Each structure stands twice: as structure tokens, then as C-alpha cells.
PDB file of C-alpha atoms in Angstrom:
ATOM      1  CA  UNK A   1      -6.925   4.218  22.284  1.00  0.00           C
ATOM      2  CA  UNK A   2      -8.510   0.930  21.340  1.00  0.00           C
ATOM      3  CA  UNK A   3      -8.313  -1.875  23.654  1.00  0.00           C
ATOM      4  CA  UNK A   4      -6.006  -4.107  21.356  1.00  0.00           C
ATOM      5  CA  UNK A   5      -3.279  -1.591  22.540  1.00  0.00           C
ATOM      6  CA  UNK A   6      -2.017  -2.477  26.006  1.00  0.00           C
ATOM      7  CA  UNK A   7       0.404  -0.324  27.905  1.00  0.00           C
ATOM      8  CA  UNK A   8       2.791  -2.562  27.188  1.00  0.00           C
ATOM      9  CA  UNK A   9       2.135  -1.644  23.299  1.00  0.00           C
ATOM     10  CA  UNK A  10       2.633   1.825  23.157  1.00  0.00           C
ATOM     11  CA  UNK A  11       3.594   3.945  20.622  1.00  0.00           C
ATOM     12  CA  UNK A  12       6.235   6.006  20.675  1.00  0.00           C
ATOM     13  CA  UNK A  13       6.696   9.481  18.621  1.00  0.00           C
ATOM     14  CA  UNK A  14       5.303  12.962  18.119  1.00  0.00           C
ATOM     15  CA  UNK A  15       1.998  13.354  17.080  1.00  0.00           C
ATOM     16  CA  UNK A  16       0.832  15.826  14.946  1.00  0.00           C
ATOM     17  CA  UNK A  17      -0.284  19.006  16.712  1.00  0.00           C
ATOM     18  CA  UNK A  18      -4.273  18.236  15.551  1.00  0.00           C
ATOM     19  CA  UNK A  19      -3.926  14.539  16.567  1.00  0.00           C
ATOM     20  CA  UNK A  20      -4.199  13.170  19.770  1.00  0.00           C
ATOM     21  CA  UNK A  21      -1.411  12.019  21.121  1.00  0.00           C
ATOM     22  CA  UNK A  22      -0.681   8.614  23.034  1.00  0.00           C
ATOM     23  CA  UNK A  23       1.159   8.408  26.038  1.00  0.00           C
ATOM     24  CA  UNK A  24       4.278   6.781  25.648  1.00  0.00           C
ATOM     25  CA  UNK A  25       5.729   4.079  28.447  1.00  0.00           C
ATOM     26  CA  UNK A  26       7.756   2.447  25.660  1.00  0.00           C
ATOM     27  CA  UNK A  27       8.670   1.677  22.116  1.00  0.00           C
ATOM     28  CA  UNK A  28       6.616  -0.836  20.455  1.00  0.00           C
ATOM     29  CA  UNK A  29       8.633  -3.830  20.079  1.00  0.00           C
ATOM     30  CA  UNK A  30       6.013  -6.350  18.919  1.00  0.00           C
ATOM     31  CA  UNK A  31       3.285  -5.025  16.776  1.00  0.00           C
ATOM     32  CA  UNK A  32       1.242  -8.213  15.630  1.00  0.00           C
ATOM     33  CA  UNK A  33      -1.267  -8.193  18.323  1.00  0.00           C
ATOM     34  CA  UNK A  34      -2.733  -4.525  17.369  1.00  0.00           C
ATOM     35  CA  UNK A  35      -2.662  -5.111  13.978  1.00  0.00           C
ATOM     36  CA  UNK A  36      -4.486  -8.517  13.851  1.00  0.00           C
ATOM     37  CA  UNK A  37      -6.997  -7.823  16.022  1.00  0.00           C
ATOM     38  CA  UNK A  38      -8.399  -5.737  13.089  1.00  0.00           C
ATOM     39  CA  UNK A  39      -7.139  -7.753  10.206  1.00  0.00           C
ATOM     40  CA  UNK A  40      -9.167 -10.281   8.922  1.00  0.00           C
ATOM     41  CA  UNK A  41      -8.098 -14.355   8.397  1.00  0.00           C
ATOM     42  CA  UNK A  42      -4.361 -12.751  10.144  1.00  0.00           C
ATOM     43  CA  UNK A  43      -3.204 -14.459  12.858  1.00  0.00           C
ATOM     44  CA  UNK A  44      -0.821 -12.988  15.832  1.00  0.00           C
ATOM     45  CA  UNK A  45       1.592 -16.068  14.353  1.00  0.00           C
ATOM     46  CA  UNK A  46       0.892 -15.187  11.162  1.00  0.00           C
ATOM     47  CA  UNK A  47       1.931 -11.388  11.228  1.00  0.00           C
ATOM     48  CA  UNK A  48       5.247 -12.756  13.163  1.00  0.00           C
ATOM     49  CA  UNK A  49       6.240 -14.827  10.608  1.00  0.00           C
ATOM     50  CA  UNK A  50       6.423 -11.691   7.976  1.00  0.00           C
ATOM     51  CA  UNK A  51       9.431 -10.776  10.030  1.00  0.00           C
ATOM     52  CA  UNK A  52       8.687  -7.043   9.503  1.00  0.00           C
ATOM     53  CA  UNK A  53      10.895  -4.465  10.529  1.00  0.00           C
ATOM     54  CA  UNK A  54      10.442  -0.369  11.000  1.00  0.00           C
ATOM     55  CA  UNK A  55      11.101   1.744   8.332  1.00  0.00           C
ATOM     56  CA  UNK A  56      12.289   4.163  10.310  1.00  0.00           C
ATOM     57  CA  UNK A  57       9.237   6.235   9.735  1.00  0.00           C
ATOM     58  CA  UNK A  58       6.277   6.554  12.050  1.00  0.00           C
ATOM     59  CA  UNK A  59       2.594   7.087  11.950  1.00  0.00           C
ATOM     60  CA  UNK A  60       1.261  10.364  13.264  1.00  0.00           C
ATOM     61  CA  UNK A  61       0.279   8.455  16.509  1.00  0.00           C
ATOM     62  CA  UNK A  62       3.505   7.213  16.672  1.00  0.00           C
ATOM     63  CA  UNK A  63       3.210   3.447  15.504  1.00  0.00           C
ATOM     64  CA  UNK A  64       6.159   2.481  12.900  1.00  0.00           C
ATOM     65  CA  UNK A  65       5.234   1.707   8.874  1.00  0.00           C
ATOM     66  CA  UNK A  66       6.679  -1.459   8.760  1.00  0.00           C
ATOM     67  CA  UNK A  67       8.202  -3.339   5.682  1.00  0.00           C
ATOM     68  CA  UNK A  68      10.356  -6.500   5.104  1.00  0.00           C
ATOM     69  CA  UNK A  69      12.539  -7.239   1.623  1.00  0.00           C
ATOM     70  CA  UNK A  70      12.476 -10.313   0.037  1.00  0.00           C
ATOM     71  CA  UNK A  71      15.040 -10.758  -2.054  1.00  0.00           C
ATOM     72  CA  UNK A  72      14.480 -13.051  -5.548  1.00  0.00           C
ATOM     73  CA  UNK A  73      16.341 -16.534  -5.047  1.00  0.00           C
ATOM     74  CA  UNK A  74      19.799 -17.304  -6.649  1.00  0.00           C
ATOM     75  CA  UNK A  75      18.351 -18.197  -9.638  1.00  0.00           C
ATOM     76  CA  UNK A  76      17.156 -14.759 -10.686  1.00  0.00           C
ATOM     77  CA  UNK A  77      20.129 -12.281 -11.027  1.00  0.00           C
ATOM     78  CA  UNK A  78      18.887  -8.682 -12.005  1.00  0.00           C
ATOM     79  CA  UNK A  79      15.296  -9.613 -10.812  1.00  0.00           C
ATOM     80  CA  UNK A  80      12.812  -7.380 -11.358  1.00  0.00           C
ATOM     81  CA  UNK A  81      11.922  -4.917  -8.465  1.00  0.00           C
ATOM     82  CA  UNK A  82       8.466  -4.886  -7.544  1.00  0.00           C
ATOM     83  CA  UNK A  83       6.998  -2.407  -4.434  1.00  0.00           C
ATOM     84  CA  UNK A  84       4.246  -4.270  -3.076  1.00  0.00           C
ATOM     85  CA  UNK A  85       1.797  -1.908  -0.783  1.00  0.00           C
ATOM     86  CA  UNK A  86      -1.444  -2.756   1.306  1.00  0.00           C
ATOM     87  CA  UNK A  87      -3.520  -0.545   3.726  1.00  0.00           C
ATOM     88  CA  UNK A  88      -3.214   2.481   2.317  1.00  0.00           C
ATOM     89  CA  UNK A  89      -6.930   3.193   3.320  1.00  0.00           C
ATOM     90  CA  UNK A  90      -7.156   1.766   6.523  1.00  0.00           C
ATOM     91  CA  UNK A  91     -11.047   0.894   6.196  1.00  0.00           C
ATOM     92  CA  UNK A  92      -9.843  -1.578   3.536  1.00  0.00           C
ATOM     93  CA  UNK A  93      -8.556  -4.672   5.903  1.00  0.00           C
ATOM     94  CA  UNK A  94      -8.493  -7.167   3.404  1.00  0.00           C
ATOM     95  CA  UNK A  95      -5.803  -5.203   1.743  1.00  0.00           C
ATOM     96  CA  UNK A  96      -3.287  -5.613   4.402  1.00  0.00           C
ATOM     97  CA  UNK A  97      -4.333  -9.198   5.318  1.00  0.00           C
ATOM     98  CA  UNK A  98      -4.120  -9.944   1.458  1.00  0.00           C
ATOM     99  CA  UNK A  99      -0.507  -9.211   1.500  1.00  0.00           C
ATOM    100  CA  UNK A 100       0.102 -11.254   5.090  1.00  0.00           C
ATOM    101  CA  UNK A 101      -1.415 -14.178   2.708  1.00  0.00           C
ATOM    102  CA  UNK A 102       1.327 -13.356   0.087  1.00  0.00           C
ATOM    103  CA  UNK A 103       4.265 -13.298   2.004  1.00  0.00           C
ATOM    104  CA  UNK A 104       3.715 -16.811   3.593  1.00  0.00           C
ATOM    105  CA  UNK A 105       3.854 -17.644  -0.326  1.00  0.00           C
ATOM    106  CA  UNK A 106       6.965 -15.741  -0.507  1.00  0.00           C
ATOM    107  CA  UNK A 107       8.758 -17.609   1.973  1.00  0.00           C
ATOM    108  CA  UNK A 108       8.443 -20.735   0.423  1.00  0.00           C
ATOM    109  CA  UNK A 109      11.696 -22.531  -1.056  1.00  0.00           C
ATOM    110  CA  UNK A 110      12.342 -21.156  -4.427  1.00  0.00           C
ATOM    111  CA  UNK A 111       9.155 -18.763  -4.667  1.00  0.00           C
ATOM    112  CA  UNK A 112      10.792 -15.674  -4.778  1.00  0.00           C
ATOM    113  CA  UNK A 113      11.242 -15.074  -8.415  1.00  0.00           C
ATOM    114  CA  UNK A 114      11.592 -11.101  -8.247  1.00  0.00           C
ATOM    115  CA  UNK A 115      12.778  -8.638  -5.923  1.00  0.00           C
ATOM    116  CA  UNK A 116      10.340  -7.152  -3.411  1.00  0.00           C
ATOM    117  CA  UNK A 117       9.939  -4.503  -0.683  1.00  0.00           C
ATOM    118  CA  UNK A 118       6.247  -5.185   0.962  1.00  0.00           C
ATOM    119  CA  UNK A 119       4.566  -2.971   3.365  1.00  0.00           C
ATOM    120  CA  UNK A 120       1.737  -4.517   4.338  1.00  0.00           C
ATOM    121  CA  UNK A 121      -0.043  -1.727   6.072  1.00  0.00           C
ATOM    122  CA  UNK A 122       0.968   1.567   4.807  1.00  0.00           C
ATOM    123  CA  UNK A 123      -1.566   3.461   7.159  1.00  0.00           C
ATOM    124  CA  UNK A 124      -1.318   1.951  10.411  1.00  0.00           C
ATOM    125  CA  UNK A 125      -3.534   5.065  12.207  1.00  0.00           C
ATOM    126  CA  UNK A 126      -6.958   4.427   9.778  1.00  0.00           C
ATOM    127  CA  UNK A 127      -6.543   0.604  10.330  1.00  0.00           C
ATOM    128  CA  UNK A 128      -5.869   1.169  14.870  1.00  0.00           C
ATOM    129  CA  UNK A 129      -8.557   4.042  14.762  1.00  0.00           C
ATOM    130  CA  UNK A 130     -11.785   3.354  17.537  1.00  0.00           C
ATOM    131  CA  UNK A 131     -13.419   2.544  13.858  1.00  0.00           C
ATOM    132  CA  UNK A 132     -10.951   1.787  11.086  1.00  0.00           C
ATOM    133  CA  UNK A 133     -10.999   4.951   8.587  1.00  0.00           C
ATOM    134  CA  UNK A 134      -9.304   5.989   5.073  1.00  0.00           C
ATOM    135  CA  UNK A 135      -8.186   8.814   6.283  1.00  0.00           C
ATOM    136  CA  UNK A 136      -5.046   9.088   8.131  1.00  0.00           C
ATOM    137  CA  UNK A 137      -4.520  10.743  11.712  1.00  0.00           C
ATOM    138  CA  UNK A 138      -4.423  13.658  10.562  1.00  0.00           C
ATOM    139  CA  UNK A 139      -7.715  13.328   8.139  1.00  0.00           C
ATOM    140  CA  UNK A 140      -6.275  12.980   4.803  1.00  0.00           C
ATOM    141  CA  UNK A 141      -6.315  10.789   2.372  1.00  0.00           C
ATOM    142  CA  UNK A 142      -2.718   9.447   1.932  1.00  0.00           C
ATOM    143  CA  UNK A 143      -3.641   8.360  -1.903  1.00  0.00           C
ATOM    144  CA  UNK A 144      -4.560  11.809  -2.996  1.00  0.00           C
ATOM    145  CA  UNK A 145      -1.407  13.469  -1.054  1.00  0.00           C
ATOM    146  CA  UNK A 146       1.323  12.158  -3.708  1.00  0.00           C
ATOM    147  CA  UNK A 147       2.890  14.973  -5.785  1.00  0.00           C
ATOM    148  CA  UNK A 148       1.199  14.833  -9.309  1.00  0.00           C
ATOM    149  CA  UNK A 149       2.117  17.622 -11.576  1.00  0.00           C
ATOM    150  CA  UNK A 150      -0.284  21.183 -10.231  1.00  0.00           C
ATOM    151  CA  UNK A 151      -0.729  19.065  -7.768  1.00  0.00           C
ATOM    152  CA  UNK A 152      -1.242  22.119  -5.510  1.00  0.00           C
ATOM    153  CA  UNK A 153      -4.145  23.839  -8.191  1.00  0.00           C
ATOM    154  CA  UNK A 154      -5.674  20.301  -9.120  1.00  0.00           C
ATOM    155  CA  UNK A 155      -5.974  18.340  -6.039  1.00  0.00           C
ATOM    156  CA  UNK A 156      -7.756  20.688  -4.125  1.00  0.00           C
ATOM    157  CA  UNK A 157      -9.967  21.692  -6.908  1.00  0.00           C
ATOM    158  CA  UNK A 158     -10.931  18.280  -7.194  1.00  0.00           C
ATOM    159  CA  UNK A 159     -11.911  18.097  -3.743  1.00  0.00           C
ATOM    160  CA  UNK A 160     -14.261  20.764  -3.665  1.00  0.00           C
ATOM    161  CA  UNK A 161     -15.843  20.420  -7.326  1.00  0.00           C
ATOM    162  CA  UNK A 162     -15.779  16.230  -7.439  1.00  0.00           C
ATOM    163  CA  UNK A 163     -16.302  15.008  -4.228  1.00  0.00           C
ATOM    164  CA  UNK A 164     -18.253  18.122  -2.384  1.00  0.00           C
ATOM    165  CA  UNK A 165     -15.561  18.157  -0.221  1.00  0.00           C
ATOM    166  CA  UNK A 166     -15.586  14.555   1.295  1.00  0.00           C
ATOM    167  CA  UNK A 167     -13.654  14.477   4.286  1.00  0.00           C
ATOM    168  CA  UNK A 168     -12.834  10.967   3.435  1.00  0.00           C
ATOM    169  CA  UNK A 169     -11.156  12.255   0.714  1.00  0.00           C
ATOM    170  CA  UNK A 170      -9.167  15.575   1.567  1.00  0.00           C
ATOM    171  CA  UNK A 171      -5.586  15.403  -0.226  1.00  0.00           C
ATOM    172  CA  UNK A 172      -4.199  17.673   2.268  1.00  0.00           C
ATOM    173  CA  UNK A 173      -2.816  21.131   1.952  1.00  0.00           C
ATOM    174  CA  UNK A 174       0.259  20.167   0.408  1.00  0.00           C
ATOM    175  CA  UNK A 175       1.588  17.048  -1.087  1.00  0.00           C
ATOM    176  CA  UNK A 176       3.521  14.336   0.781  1.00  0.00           C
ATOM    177  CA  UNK A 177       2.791  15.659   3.766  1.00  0.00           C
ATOM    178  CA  UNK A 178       2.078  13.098   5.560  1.00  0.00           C
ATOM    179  CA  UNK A 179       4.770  10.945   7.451  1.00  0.00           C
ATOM    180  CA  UNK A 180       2.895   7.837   5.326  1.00  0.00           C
ATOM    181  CA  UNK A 181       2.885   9.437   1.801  1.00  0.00           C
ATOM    182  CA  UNK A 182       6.305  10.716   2.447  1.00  0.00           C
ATOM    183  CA  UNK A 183       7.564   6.901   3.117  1.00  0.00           C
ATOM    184  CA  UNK A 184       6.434   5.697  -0.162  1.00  0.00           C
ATOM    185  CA  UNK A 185       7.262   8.912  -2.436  1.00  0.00           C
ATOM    186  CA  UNK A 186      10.634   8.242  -0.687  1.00  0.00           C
ATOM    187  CA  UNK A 187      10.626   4.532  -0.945  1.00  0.00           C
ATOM    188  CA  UNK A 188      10.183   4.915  -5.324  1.00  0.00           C
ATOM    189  CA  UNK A 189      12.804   7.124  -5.108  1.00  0.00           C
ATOM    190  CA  UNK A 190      15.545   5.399  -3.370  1.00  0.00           C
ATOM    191  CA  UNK A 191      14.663   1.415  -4.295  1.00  0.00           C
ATOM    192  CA  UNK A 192      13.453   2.253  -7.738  1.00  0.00           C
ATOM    193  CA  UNK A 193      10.630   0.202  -7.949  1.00  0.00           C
ATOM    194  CA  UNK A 194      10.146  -1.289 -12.108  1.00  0.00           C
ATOM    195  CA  UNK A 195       6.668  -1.829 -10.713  1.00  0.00           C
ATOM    196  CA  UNK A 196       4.078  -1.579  -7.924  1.00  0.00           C
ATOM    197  CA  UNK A 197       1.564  -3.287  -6.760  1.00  0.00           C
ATOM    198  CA  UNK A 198      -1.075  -1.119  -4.663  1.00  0.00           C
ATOM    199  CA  UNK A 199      -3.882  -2.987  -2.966  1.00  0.00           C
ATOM    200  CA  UNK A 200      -7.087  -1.460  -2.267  1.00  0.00           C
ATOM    201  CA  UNK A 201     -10.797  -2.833  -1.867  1.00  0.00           C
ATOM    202  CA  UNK A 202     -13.884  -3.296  -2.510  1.00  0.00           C
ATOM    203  CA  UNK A 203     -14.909  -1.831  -6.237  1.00  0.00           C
ATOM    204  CA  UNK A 204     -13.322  -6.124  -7.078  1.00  0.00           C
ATOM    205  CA  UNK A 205     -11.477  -4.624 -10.541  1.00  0.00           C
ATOM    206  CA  UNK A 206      -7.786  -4.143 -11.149  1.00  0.00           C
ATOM    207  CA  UNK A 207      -6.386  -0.284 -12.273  1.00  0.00           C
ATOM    208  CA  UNK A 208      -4.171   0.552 -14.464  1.00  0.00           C
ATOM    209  CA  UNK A 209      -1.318   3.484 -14.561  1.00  0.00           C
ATOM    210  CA  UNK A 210       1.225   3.406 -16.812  1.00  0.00           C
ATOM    211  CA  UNK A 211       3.641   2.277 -19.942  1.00  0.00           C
ATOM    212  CA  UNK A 212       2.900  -1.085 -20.514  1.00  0.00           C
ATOM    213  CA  UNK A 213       0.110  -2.964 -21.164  1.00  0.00           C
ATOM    214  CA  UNK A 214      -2.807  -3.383 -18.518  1.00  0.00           C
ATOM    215  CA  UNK A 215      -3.258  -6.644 -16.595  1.00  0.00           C
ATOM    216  CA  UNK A 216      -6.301  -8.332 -18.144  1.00  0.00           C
ATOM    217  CA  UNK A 217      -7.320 -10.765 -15.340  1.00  0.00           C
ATOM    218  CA  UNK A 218      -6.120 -11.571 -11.911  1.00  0.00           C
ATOM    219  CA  UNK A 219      -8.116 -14.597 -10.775  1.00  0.00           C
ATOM    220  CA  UNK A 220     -11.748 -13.489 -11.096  1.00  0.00           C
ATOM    221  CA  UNK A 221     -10.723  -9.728 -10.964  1.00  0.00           C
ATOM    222  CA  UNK A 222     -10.976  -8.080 -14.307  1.00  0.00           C
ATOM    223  CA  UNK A 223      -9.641  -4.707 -15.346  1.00  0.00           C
ATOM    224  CA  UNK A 224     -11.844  -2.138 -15.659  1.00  0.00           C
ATOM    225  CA  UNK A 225     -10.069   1.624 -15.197  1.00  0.00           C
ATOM    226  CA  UNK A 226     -11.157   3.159 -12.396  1.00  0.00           C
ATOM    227  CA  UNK A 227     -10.085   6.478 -13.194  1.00  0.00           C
ATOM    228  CA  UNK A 228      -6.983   9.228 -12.932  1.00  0.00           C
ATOM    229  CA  UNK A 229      -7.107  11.568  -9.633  1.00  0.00           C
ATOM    230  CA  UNK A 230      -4.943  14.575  -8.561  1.00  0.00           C
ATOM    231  CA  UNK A 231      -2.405  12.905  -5.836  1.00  0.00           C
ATOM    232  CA  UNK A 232      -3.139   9.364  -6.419  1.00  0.00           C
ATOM    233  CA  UNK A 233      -0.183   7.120  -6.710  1.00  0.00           C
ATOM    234  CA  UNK A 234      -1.345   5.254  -9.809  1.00  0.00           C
ATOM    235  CA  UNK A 235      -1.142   8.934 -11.509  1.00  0.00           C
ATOM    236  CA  UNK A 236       2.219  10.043  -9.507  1.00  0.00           C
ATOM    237  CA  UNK A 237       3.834   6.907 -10.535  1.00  0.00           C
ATOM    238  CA  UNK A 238       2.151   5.407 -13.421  1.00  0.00           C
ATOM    239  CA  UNK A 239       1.643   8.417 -15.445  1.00  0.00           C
ATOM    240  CA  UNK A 240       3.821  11.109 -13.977  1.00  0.00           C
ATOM    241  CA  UNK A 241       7.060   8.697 -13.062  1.00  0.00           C
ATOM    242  CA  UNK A 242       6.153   5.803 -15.786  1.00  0.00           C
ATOM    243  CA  UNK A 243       6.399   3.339 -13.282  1.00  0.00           C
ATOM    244  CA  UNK A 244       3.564   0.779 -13.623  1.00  0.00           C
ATOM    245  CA  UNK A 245       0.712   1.074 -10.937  1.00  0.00           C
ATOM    246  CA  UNK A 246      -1.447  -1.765 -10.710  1.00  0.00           C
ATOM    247  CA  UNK A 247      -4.141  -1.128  -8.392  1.00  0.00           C
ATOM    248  CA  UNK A 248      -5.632  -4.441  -7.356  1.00  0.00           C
ATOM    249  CA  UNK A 249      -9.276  -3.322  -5.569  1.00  0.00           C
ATOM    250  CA  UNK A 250     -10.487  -6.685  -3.939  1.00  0.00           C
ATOM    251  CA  UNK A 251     -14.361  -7.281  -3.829  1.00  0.00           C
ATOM    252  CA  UNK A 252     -14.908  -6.757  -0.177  1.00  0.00           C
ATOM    253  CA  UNK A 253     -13.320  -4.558   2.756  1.00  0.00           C
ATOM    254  CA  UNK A 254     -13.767  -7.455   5.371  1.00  0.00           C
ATOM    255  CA  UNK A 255     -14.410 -10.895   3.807  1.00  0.00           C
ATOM    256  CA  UNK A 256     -10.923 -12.158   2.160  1.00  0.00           C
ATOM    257  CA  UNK A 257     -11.595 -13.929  -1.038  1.00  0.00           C
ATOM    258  CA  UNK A 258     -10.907 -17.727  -0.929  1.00  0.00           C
ATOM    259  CA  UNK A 259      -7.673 -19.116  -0.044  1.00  0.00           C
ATOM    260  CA  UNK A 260      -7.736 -20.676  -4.162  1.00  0.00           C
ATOM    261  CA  UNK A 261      -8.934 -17.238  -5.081  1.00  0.00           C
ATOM    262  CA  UNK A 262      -5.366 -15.749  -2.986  1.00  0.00           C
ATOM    263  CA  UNK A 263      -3.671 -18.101  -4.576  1.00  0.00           C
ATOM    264  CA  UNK A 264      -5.275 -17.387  -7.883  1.00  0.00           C
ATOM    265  CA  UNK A 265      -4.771 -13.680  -7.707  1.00  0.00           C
ATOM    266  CA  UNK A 266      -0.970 -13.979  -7.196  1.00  0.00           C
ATOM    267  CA  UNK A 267      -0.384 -16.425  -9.792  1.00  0.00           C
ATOM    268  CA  UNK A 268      -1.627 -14.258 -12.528  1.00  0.00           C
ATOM    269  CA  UNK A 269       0.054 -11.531 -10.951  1.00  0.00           C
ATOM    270  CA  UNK A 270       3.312 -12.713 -11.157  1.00  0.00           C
ATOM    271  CA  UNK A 271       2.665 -14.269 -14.569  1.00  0.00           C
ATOM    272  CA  UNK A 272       1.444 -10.400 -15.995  1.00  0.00           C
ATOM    273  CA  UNK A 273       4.598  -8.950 -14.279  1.00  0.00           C
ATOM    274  CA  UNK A 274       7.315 -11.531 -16.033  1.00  0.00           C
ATOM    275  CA  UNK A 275       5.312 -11.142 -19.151  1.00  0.00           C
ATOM    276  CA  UNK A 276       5.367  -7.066 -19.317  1.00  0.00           C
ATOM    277  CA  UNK A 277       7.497  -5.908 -16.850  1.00  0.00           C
ATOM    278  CA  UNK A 278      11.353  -5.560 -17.733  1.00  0.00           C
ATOM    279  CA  UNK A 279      14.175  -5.931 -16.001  1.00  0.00           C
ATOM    280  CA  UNK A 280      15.153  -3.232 -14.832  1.00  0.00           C
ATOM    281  CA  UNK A 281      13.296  -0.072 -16.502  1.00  0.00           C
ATOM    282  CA  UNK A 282      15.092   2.784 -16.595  1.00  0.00           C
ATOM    283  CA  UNK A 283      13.382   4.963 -13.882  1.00  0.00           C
ATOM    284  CA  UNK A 284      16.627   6.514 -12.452  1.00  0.00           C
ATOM    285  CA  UNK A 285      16.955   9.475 -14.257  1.00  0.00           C
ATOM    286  CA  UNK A 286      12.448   9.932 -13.909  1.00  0.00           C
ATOM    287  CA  UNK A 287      11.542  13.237 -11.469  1.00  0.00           C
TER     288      UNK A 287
END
């Protein structure tokens, strides 16, 4: 395990049977120090601060998704719900640390306009691997595992034909099968997102999935659709669950854009949600 882990850091959980499991001496009980070592502009302070808690669901290697809510201030009854992910590729740091940046925002008196649940790293095993990876653990790609319609004729097909059968891409042999995937699939389920915001890196565009109109610019990001895959969440939820996806791909992996740029990005974000989003959608009765 990589040396940010001390024995005094260990995870605790059952591993998959193809993973290797970690000894266990005792439950984590403060994550920050693993996770920053690999996250860039993130300090150990800065990760405390988020105040993030377990979800109750673990990694395969045992190390807890974490999330925090942030509730919208007094001002905003029936605020709009917005799921607000990072790290789902754990080769794409800036994603997570991206998200760090925008929860210090959060906190500030009065910022909290809307409703959100933020997990800031979504696949803690890529980002802890000896050399962060996309994959999970287990080797899959958590954002082709969600359960799009033929999922189980489509994704795989896709695999093979598309990608030549990228191991940076395998969806898995059945969708949500992964401890991570299952989190989120559960997560729209039971909080009922009215959007999500999924943040990747580094093709620097925004994506697109679902009933409303696209995001034209976040700071100096413009959209530009990326495409529709078998077991992505944009097409689970965008297309499949009409829940809007916006897929936010910063420029680079490891170099964080500006702090104005940060700033920049979530101001136009929040602006594009208020302006298209309502409040709520109906996405209770959606399957």
C-alpha cells in the first residue's frame, strides 16, 4: 500500500476476492492525510474543513466514499437539489481537489443557495492506487458500470468493438456492481437529485445529458458534447432518468485551473442551474 497510508490509517472492510486486500489494525478515523497527499492545491486542513462523513459504503480496499450535505440557507425554502460528484476516475485529481475548492465556497455565510450532497472523491481506490488509475480496484470503470437500458448487450459490445477492449475502460460484467457505482445509483434514488454535477478532466469542455438546455460556458470551459456511452452516468441519468448531467471535464488531470478560474467556473455554474434547473423536477416516479 502506498506510503501515505500509515498503520495507523488502515482500512477496514472486505475486499473483493480479485483485489488485494489490506490488513486491517483499525477503522480509518481521519482520512485527509491519504487523500491529499495525491490531491493537488488540497491541504490536510483543507480536506478537514469539508467535514466529510462515511456513507456507509466502502471502497473495495476498504476505505469509506465519503460525502457531506450542505443544506441551502434560510432564505431558500424548496431549494433545488443538486448531487455534486468528483473522482470518479481516480487518474483525474483535479476533479476531487476542484470540489475541496468548492466547498470552502460553500461554507461561506449565505453562499449556500441550493441544496447539495458532495462527494468529493467517488473512487477512493484509483486515486490511493501505487499510481492513481480510472479504473477501480477491481479494474472497471465505475462510469460505464451504471444501468443504461441493454445495458448488459450494449456496454460490453462497446467495449470490444469501440475501445479494442481498453482495460481502462471495462464496464464490468454487470451493472452497478461495484460498491462505488452502487453508492451513486443509490444516492439518485433516495435524495432525488433535480441535477448533477459530475467532474471529470482533462478533454477542458462541459457535457451535456438531459431535458433542459445545455450549459453554454463555465468560465473558459465551453460545451462541446462529448458523446453518449453504454453505462455512463450522463446517459443513466440524463437520458435514461431525465435528470440533468453536466459533465464538467477540466483542462488538466494535475494542474488546477486558477483560483479566479475556480471561482469563475462555479459562478456560472450556479447561475446556469437557477436559470434552467427547477425546483424540484419531478423525478420520483422516473425508473
Amino acid at each position: 500500500m502506498q506510503a501515505a497510508l500509515t498503520t495507523t490509517h488502515t482500512y477496514a472492510a472486505t475486499p473483493a476476492a480479485n483485489a488485494t486486500p489490506t490488513k486491517t489494525a483499525k477503522p480509518v478515523t481521519d482520512w485527509c492525510p491519504a487523500l491529499t497527499a495525491r490531491l493537488p492545491k488540497v491541504s490536510v486542513a483543507d480536506c478537514r474543513n469539508a467535514q466529510l462523513k462515511p456513507t456507509g459504503v466502502n471502497s473495495l480496499n476498504g476505505f469509506p466514499v465519503l460525502f457531506r450535505d450542505m443544506p441551502a440557507d434560510a432564505r431558500h425554502p424548496g431549494a433545488i437539489r443538486v448531487l455534486l460528484l468528483g473522482g470518479i476516475h481516480g487518474d483525474e485529481q483535479t476533479a476531487s481537489s476542484i470540489v475541496f475548492k468548492w466547498m470552502e465556497l460553500l461554507q461561506r455565510p449565505g453562499a449556500a443557495e441550493f441544496n447539495w450532497r458532495v462527494a468529493p472523491v467517488v473512487n477512493p481506490d484509483g486515486l490511493l492506487a501505487a499510481k492513481p488509475k480510472r479504473v477501480n480496484a477491481r479494474g472497471i470503470d465505475l462510469n460505464r458500470n451504471f444501468p443504461t437500458p441493454d445495458w448488459e448487450k450494449e456496454a460490453p459490445a462497446y467495449w470490444a468493438r469501440v475501445t479494442r477492449k481498453d482495460p481502462r475502460r471495462f464496464p464490468g460484467k454487470k451493472p452497478v456492481s461495484e460498491p462505488e457505482s452502487r453508492w451513486v445509483y443509490d444516492t439518485i434514488e433516495r435524495y432525488k437529485p433535480d441535477v448533477i454535477i459530475s467532474v471529470h478532466a482533462p478533454f477542458g469542455v462541459l457535457d451535456f445529458d438531459g431535458p433542459t438546455d445545455p450549459p453554454t460556458r463555465f468560465g473558459r470551459l465551453v460545451y462541446n458534447r462529448v458523446g453518449i456511452y453504454p453505462g455512463s452516468l450522463g446517459n443513466y441519468s440524463g437520458i435514461h432518468k431525465d435528470i440533468p448531467v453536466v459533465t464538467i471535464e477540466l483542462p488538466h488531470a494535475l494542474t488546477m485551473p486558477s483560483d479566479a478560474e475556480v471561482q469563475r467556473i462555479w459562478t456560472d455554474m450556479q447561475k446556469w442551474i437557477r436559470q434552467h434547473i427547477a425546483a424540484p423536477l419531478k423525478t420520483a416516479g422516473k425508473s
